[in-house]
Structures are given as C-alpha cells and as structure tokens.
Tab-separated table of C-alpha atoms (C1' of nucleotides) in Angstrom:
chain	number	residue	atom	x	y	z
A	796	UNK	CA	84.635	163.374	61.999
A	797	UNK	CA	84.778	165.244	65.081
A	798	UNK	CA	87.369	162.665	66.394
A	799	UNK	CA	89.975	163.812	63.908
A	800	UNK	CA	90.091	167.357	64.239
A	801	UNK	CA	90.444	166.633	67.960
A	802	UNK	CA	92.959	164.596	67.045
A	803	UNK	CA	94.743	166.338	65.038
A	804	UNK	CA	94.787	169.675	67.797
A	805	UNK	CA	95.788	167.000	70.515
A	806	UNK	CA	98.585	166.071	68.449
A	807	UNK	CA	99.810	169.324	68.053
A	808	UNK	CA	99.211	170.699	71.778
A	809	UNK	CA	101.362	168.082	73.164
A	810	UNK	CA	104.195	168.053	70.173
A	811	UNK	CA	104.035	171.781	71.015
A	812	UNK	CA	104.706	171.760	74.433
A	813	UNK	CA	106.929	168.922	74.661
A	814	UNK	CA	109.344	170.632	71.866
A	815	UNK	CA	109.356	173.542	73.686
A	816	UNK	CA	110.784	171.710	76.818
A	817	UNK	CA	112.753	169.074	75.456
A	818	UNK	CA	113.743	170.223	72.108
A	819	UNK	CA	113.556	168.407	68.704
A	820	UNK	CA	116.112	165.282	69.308
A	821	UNK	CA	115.439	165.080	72.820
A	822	UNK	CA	111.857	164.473	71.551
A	823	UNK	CA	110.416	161.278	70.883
A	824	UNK	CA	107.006	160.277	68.766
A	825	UNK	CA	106.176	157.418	70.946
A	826	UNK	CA	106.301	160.206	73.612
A	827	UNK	CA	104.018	162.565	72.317
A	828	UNK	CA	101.425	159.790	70.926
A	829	UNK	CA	101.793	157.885	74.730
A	830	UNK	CA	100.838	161.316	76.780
A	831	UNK	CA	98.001	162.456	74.088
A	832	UNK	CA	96.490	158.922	74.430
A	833	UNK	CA	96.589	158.224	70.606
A	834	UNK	CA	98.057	155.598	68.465
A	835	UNK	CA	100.930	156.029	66.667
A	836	UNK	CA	98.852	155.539	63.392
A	837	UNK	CA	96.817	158.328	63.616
A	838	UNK	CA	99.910	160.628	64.177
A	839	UNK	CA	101.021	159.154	60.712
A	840	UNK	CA	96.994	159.648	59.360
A	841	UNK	CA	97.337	163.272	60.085
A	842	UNK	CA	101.334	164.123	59.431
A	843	UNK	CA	102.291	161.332	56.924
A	844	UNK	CA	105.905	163.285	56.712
A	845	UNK	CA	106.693	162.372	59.902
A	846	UNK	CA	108.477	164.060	62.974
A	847	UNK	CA	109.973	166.817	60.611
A	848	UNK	CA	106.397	167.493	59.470
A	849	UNK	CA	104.681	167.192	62.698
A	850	UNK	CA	107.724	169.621	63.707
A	851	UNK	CA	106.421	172.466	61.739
A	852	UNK	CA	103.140	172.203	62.229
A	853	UNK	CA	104.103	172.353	66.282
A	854	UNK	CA	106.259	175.628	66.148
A	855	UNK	CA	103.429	177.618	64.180
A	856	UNK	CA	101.045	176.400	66.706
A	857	UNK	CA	103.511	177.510	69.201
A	858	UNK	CA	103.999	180.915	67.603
A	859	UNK	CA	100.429	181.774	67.180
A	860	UNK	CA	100.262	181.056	70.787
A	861	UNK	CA	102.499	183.951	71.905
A	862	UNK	CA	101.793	186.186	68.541
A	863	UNK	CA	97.958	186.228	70.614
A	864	UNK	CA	99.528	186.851	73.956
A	865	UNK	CA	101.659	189.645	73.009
A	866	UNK	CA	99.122	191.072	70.838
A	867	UNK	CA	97.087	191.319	73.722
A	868	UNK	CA	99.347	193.059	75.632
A	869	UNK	CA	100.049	195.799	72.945
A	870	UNK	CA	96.453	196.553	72.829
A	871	UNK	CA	95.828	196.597	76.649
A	872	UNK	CA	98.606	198.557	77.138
A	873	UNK	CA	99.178	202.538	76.738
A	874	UNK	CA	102.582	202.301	75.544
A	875	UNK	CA	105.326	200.085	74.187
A	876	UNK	CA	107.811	200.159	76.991
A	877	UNK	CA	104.674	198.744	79.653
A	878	UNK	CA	103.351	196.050	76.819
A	879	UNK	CA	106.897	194.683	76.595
A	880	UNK	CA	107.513	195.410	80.110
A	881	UNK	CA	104.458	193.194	80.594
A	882	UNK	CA	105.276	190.478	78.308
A	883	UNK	CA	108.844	189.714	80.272
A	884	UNK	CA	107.037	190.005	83.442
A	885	UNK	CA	104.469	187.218	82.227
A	886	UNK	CA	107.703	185.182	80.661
A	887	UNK	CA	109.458	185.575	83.814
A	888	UNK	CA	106.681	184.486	86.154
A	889	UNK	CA	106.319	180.970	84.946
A	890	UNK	CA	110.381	180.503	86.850
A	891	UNK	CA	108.032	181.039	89.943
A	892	UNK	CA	107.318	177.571	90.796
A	893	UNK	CA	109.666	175.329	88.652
A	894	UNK	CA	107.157	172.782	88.040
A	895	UNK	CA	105.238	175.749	85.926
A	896	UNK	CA	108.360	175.980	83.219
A	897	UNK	CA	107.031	175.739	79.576
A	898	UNK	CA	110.295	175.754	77.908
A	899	UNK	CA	111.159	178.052	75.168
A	900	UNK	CA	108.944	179.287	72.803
A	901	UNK	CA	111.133	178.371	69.557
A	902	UNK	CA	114.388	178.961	70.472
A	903	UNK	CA	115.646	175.425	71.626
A	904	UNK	CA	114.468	173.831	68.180
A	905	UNK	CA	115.012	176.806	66.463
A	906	UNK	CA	118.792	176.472	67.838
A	907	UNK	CA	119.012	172.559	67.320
A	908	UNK	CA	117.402	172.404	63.879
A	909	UNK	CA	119.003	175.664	62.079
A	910	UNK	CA	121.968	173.857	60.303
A	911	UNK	CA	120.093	170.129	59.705
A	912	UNK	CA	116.622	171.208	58.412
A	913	UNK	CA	115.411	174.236	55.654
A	914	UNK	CA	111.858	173.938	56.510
A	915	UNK	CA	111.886	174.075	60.266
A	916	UNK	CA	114.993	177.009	60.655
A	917	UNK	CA	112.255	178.538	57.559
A	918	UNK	CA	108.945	177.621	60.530
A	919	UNK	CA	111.164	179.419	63.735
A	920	UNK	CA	112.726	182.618	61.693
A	921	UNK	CA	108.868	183.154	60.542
A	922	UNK	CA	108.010	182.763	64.406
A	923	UNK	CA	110.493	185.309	65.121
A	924	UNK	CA	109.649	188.016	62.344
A	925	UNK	CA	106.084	187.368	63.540
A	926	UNK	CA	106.855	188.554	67.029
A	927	UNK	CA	109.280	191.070	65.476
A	928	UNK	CA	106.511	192.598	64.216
A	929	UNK	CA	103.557	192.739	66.053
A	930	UNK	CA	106.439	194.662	68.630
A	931	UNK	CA	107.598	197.030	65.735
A	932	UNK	CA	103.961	197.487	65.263
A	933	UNK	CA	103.203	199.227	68.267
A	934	UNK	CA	106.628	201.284	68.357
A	935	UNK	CA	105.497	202.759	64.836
A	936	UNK	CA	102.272	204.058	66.256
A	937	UNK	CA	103.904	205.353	69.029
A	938	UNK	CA	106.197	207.710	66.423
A	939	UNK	CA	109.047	205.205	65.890
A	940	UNK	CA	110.154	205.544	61.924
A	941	UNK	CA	109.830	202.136	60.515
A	942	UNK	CA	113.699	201.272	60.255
A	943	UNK	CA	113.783	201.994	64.268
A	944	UNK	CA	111.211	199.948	65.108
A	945	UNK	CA	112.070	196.915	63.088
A	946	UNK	CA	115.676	196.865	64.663
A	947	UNK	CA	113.848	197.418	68.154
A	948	UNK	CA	111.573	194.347	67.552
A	949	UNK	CA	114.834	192.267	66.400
A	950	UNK	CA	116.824	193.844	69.660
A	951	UNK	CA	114.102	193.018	72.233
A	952	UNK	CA	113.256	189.243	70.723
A	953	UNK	CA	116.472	188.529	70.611
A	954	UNK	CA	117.167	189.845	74.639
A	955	UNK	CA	113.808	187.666	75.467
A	956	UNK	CA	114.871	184.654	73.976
A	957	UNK	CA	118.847	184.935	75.830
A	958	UNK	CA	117.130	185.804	78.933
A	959	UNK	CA	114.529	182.867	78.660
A	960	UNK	CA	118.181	180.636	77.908
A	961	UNK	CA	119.404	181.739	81.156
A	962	UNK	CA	116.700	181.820	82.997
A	963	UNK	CA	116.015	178.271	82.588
A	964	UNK	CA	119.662	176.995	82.939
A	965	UNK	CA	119.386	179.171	86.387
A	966	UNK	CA	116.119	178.068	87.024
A	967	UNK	CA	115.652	182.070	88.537
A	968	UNK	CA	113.205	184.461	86.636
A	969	UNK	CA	116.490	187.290	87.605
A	970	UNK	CA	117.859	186.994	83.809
A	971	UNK	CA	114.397	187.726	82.230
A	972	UNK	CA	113.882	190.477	84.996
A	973	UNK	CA	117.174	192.354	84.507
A	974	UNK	CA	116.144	192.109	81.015
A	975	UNK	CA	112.801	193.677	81.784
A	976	UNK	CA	114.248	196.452	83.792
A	977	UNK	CA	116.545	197.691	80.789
A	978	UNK	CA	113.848	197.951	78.088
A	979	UNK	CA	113.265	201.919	79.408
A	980	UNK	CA	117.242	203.122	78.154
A	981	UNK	CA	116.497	200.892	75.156
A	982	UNK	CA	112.936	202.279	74.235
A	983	UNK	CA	112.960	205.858	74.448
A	984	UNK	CA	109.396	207.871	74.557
A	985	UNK	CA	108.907	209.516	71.166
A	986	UNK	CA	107.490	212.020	70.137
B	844	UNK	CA	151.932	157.924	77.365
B	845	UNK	CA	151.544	160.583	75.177
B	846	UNK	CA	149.034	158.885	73.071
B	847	UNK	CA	147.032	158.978	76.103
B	848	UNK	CA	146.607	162.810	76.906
B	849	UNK	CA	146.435	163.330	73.661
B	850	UNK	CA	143.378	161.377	72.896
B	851	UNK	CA	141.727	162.377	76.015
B	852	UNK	CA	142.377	166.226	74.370
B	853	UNK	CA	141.372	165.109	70.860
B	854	UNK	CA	138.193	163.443	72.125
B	855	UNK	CA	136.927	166.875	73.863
B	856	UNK	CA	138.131	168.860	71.386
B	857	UNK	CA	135.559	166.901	69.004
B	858	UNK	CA	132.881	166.205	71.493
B	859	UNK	CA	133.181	170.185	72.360
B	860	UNK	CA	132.546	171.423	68.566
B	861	UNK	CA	129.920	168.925	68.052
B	862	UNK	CA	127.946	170.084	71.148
B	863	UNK	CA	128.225	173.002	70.208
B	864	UNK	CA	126.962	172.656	66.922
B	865	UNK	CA	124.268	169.906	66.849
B	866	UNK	CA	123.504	169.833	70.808
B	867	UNK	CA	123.223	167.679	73.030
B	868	UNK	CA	121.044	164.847	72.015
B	869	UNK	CA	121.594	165.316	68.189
B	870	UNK	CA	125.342	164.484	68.648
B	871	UNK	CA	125.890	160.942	68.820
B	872	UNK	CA	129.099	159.222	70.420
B	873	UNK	CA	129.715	157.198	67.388
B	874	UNK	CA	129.725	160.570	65.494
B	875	UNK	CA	132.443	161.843	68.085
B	876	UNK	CA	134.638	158.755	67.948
B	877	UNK	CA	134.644	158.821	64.082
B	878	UNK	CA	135.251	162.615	63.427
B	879	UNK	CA	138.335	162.141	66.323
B	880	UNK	CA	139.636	158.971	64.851
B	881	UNK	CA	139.617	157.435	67.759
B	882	UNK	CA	137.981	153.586	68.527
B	883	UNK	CA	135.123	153.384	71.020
B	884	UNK	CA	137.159	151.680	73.943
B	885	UNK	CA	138.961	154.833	74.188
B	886	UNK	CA	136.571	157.570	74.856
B	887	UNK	CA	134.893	155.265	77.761
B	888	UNK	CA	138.984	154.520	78.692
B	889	UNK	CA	138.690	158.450	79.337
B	890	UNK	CA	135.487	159.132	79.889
B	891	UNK	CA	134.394	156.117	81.892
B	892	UNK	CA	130.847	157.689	82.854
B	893	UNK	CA	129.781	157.861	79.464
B	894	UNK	CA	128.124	160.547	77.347
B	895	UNK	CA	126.957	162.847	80.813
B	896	UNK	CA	130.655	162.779	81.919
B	897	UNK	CA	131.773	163.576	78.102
B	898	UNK	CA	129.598	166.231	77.662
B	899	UNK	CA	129.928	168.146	81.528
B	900	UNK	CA	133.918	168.120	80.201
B	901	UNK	CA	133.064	169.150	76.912
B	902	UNK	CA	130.996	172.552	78.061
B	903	UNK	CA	133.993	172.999	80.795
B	904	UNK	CA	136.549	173.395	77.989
B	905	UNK	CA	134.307	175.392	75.723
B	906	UNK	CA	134.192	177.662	78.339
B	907	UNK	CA	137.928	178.158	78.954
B	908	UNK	CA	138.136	178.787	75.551
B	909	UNK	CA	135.639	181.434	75.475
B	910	UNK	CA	136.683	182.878	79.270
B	911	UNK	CA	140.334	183.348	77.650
B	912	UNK	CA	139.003	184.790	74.360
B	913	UNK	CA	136.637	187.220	77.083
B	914	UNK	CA	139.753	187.992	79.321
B	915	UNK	CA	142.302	189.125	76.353
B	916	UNK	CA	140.018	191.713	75.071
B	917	UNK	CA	139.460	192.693	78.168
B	918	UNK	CA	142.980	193.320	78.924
B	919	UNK	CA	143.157	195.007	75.750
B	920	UNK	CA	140.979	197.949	75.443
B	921	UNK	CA	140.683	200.502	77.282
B	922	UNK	CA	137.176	200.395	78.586
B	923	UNK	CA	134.654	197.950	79.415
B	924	UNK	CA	132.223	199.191	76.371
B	925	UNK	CA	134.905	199.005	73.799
B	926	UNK	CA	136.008	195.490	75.251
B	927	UNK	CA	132.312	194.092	74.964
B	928	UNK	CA	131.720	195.731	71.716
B	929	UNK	CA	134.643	193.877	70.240
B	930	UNK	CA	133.754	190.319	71.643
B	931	UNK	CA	130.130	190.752	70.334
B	932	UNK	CA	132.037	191.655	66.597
B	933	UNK	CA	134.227	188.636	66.592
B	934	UNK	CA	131.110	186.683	67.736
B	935	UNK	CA	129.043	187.993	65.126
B	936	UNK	CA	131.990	187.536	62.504
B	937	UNK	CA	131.538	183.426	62.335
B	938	UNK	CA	128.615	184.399	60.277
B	939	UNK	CA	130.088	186.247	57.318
B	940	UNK	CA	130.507	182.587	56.161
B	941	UNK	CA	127.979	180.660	56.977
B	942	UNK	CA	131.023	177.245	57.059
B	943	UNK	CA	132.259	179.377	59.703
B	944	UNK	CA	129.250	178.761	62.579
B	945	UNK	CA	130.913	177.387	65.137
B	946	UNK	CA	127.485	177.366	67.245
B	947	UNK	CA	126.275	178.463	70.941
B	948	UNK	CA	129.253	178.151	72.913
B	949	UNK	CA	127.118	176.025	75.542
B	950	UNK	CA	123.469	177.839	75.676
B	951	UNK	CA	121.956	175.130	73.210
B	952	UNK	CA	123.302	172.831	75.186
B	953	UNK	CA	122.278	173.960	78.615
B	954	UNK	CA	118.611	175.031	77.028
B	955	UNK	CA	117.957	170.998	76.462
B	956	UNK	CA	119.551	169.684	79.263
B	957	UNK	CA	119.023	172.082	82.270
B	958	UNK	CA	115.284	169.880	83.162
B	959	UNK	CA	117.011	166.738	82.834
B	960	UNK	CA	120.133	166.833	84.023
B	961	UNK	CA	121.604	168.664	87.222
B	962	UNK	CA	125.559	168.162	86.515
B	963	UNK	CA	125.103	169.266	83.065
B	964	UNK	CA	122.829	172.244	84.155
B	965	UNK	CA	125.324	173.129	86.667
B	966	UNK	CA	128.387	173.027	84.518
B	967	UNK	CA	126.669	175.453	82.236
B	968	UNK	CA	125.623	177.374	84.597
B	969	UNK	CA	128.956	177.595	85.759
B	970	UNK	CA	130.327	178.536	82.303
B	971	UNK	CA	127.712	181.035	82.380
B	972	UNK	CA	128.793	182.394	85.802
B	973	UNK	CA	132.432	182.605	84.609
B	974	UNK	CA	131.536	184.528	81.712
B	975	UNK	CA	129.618	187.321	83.885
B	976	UNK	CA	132.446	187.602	86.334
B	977	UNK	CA	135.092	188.557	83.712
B	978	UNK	CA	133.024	190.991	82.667
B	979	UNK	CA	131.863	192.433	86.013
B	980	UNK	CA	135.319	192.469	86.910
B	981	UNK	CA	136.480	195.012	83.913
B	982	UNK	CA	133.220	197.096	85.009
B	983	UNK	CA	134.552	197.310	88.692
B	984	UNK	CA	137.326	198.470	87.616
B	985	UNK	CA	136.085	201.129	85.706
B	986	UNK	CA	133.999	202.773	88.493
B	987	UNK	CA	131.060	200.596	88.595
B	988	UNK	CA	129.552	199.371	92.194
B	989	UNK	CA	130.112	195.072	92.600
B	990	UNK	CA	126.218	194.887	92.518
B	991	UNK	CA	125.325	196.712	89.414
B	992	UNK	CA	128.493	195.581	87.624
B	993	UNK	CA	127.385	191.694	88.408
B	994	UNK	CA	123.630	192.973	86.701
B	995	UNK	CA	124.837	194.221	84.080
B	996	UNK	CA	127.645	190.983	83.526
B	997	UNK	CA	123.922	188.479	83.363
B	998	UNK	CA	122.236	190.825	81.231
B	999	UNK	CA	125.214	191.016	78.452
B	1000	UNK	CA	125.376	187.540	79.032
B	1001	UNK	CA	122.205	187.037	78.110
B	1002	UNK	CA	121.686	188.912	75.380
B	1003	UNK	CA	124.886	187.876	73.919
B	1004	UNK	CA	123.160	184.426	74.252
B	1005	UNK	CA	120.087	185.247	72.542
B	1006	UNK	CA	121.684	187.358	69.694
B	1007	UNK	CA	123.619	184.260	68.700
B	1008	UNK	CA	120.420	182.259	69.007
B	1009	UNK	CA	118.888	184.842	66.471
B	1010	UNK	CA	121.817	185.171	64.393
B	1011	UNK	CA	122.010	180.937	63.896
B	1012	UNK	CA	118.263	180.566	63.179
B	1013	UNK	CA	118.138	183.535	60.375
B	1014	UNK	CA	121.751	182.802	59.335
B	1015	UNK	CA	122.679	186.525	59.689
B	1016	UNK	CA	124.914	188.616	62.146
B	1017	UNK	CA	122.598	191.349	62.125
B	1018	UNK	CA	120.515	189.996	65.621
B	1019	UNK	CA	124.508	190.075	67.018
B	1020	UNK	CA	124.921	193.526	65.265
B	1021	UNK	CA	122.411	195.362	66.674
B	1022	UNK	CA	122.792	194.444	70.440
B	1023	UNK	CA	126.276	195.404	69.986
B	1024	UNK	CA	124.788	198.677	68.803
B	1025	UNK	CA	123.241	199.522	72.088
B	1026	UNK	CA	125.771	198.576	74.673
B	1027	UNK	CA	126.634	201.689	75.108
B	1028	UNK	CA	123.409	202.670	76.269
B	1029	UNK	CA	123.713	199.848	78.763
B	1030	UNK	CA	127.158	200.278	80.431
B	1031	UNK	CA	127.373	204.326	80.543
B	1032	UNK	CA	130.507	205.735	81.605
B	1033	UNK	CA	131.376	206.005	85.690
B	1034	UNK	CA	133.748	208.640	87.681
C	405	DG	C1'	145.896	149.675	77.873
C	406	DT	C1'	144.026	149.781	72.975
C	407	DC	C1'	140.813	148.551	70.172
C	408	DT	C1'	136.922	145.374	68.068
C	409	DA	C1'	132.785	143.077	68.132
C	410	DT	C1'	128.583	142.723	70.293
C	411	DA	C1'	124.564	143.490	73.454
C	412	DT	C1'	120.515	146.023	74.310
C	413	DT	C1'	117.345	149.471	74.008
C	414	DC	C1'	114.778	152.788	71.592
C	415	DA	C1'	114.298	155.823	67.746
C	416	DG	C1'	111.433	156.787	63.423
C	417	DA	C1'	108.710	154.598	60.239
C	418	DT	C1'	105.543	151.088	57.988
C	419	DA	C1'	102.471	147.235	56.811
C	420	DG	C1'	98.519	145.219	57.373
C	421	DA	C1'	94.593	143.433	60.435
C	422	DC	C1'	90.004	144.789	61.354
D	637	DG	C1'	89.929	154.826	58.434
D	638	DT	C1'	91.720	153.264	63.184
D	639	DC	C1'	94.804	151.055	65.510
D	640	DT	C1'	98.422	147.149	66.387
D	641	DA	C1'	102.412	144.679	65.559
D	642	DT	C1'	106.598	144.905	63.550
D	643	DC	C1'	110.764	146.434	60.777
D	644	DT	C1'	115.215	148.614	60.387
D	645	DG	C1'	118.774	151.306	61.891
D	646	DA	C1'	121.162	153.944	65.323
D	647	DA	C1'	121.743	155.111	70.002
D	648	DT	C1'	124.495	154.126	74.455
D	649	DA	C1'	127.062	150.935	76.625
D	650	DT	C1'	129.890	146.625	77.509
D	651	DA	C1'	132.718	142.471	77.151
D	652	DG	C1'	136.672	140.633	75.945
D	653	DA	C1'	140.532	139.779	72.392
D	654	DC	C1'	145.202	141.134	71.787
DNA sequence: GTCTATATTCAGATAGAC
DNA sequence: GTCTATCTGAATATAGAC
C-alpha cells in the first residue's frame, strides 16, 4: 500500500523532529501520532516495540539527515576548514529566528538515554562515528594521516554538539559561532 | 529545627544527582523522595512550587559545586592552561569507572528544558555564565584583554559541555581527552 | 510541622471492533 | 489491516490525619 510507507516516513519525520526538541522522556506517543494525523494503531502496525523502537528508528533517520548535509558540504567545498566552517555556520543560523530551532541532532537523547537503554546509546554513538567520519574523510584527502583525522572528527563533533547545548540554553547562535571561528588553530593546512 | 535544614539539604542533594544523571523529565519526584528517605509532604514543605522550583534549586547547587571545584584549581596552578587542563582531567576521570558517571553537571538538563521553561533556562544559563566568568577571570589575569578572555571562557565552556556529552554516549573519556589535548592551542600564552 | 493516603492526569501499551 | 476504546501504572500534586 502506498498509505503505509507514507505512514511509516510520517511517523518517523515527526518522532524525529520532536526528539530532537524535546528529548526522549519529554516525548510523548500520543504527541507524535496527534501532530502526524495517525492513529495510535498504526504507530504500533509499523513499530510493534514501541517508543524504544520507534526511538531508533528516529535517530538514524535523524543522522542520515545531517550525514547528507555535511556530505554535501565536503564535496562543495575546497577544503576542510571552509566545509566545517560551513556546516557551523548552517547550525548556527537556525538561532536566527527562535521559532526556526530544530533541537539537537542526537545529543539530547543521546545524553538522556546513555545509562537506561543499550540499543539507543548503540543508535546515537553510530550517529556520531558516522559524522566522525565523513569529517575525517575529507581531512585524509587533504594529507591528514588517518590517526589525525579520526581524533579531529571526534574533536570537532564533540565542539558542535557543546556549542549547539549552549546555544540553545542561550537562545544566541554566539556559542556555535565562537566555535566556528576556532576551527582554523585547530585544523591546520597540510601538506 | 535541625531536621528541617537538613532535609531541605538532603532533598537537593538527591534531586541534584538525579538531574544530573537521568534529566529532567526522566527523574521522577517519587524517585527523589525515596532515594532521600524522605516522605512526600516534605519536599513540597520545602519546595512548595513543586518539581520547577526543585529542579531551578537543584541546577543552582550543582553549580556551586562545580564553580568551587573551577575556582580551587584555579587558585592552584600557575596558569590558566594548566588550570583548565586539570579540570577537563578530573572531568574526564568519572569515566575510568563507568559506576563513577556522575552526569552533565546541568547541560542535559538545560538542553530539554531551555524551550519550555524560562526559570529553568535561565538558571542554567546562569550556571553556565558563572562557569565562563571564573575562567575569564584567571585569563585576565594572565594578560588576556576582558573581551577575548570572556570568548574564550563560552567556547571552553562549551566544548567542555559537548566532550562530556560525547564521553557519556560512547562511555569513554577519550571525547574529554582530546579537547583537553588542544587547549593549548586555544588559550596561547600573553605578555 | 511531619508524614500518609488519595486525587487526578497522562504516560505507554493493548484488545478488539469493523 | 485500520482505527477506536480501554487498561494499567506512574507522574505531579493535594488534602488532611496526627
């Protein structure tokens, strides 16, 4: 049926986004199944585990999300410092009108579910090595030995996601931009 | 009465850990009341504006702890660097056993309420802001202009806030580890 | 003033009508 | 198979006994 894979997707867009912003607990299913407009059954029909399930599903949806944006950016992009540069700026942009915030990528349920729940700290570390990297991925091409550029990836996610914290407690973009302006003493031209 | 301040202090002292830990919305107040010991009647005796008021109080003394934890080393070493270097390593320490995680001092907590609640968001950011200032403070006195030194106080902050996010989610210091690596390419050394 | 018992709402989850 | 009505437990909060 074309109903259910639409579903399904709708399901997942607004568990994803509503995650993001509100976090696991602060979360409810009759939320998300009230603003996608479907029954509670068919969130059951499609994740018969439940929240925890539905969870999962909702940060890998989340993380292919940004894995697309910042592989974008590394392609556009001459080098790494301007991709990441680029990336922040983009993060940082969405503190512009308040009304615009889409939470944080992982990091909230990541933060919340670590110590309760294998399977979703398992679904938000995989996020993060993802992002880890596609950014490590770039630095190697641009003559950064492997080692480097995986503990650049690690350094630079985890600045993004404290800057994100702030930024939104703050509700100014001037955490994430400090952050941004820093990445030049941190990533070094090679080469 | 005795009993009296001591409950009050035995209440936050609970309620403060188990923010910390769990959040804001995955800590319950029946959870506080039976970890403290302490009947029901007593923490709204105390706290008479319920789990908001709790929890505002809860991320205020969290944050004393942390400011006078901050403040010693600073007092101690010599120079700013050094002083930061050594708060990220006693930080990153809680995770050598993982029984040891004593959480996000208030960043998960300000992460899930900061769209829903303005006292709690400002108490936060007020922890936040307290934070920065020690440190800005050493980096005045070590040669460093009041507006750069205040930059460079939000963007330790912040990463210190992220690499503890990092370090909970993959259960490893190493996210902590590495950003203590490269403060010294952050805070150079003035006069 | 300290504590117990209860009220009320809402969470996640399920059973069963159609 | 899709959706509705409901169950069970836990959440915050309160009322009132002692």
């Amino acid at each position: 049926m074309v109903s259910k894979v639409n579903s399904r997707e709708k399901i997942l867009q607004t568990a994803s986004r509503l995650f993001q912003l509100q976090g696991y607990h602060g979360t409810g299913l009759n939320q998300i199944i009230k603003e996608s407009g479907l029954p509670k059954g068919s969130l059951y029909h499609h994740f018969p585990n439940g929240k925890e399930e539905l969870a999962i599903e909702a940060v890998q949806y989340t993380s292919k999300f940004i894995e697309e944006n910042l592989q974008k950016l590394m392609n556009e992009k001459e080098g790494p410092v301007e991709a990441i540069q680029a990336f922040i700026r983009d993060t940082a942009s969405q503190f512009d009108n308040l009304e615009d915030i889409k939470g944080i990528p992982v990091g909230l349920l990541a933060s919340e579910t670590a110590l309760i729940s294998e399977p979703l700290r398992n679904a938000c570390m995989q996020a993060f090595k993802n992002w880890q990297m596609i950014i490590a991925k770039k630095l190697i091409q641009n003559g950064y030995e492997k080692e480097e550029a995986t503990k650049k990836g690690l350094l630079v996610n985890s600045m993004i996601g404290g800057g994100i914290m702030h930024s939104l407690t703050s509700k100014d973009k001037t955490p994430l931009l400090v952050i941004m302006e820093v990445i030049p003493l941190l990533i070094e031209k090679k080469g």
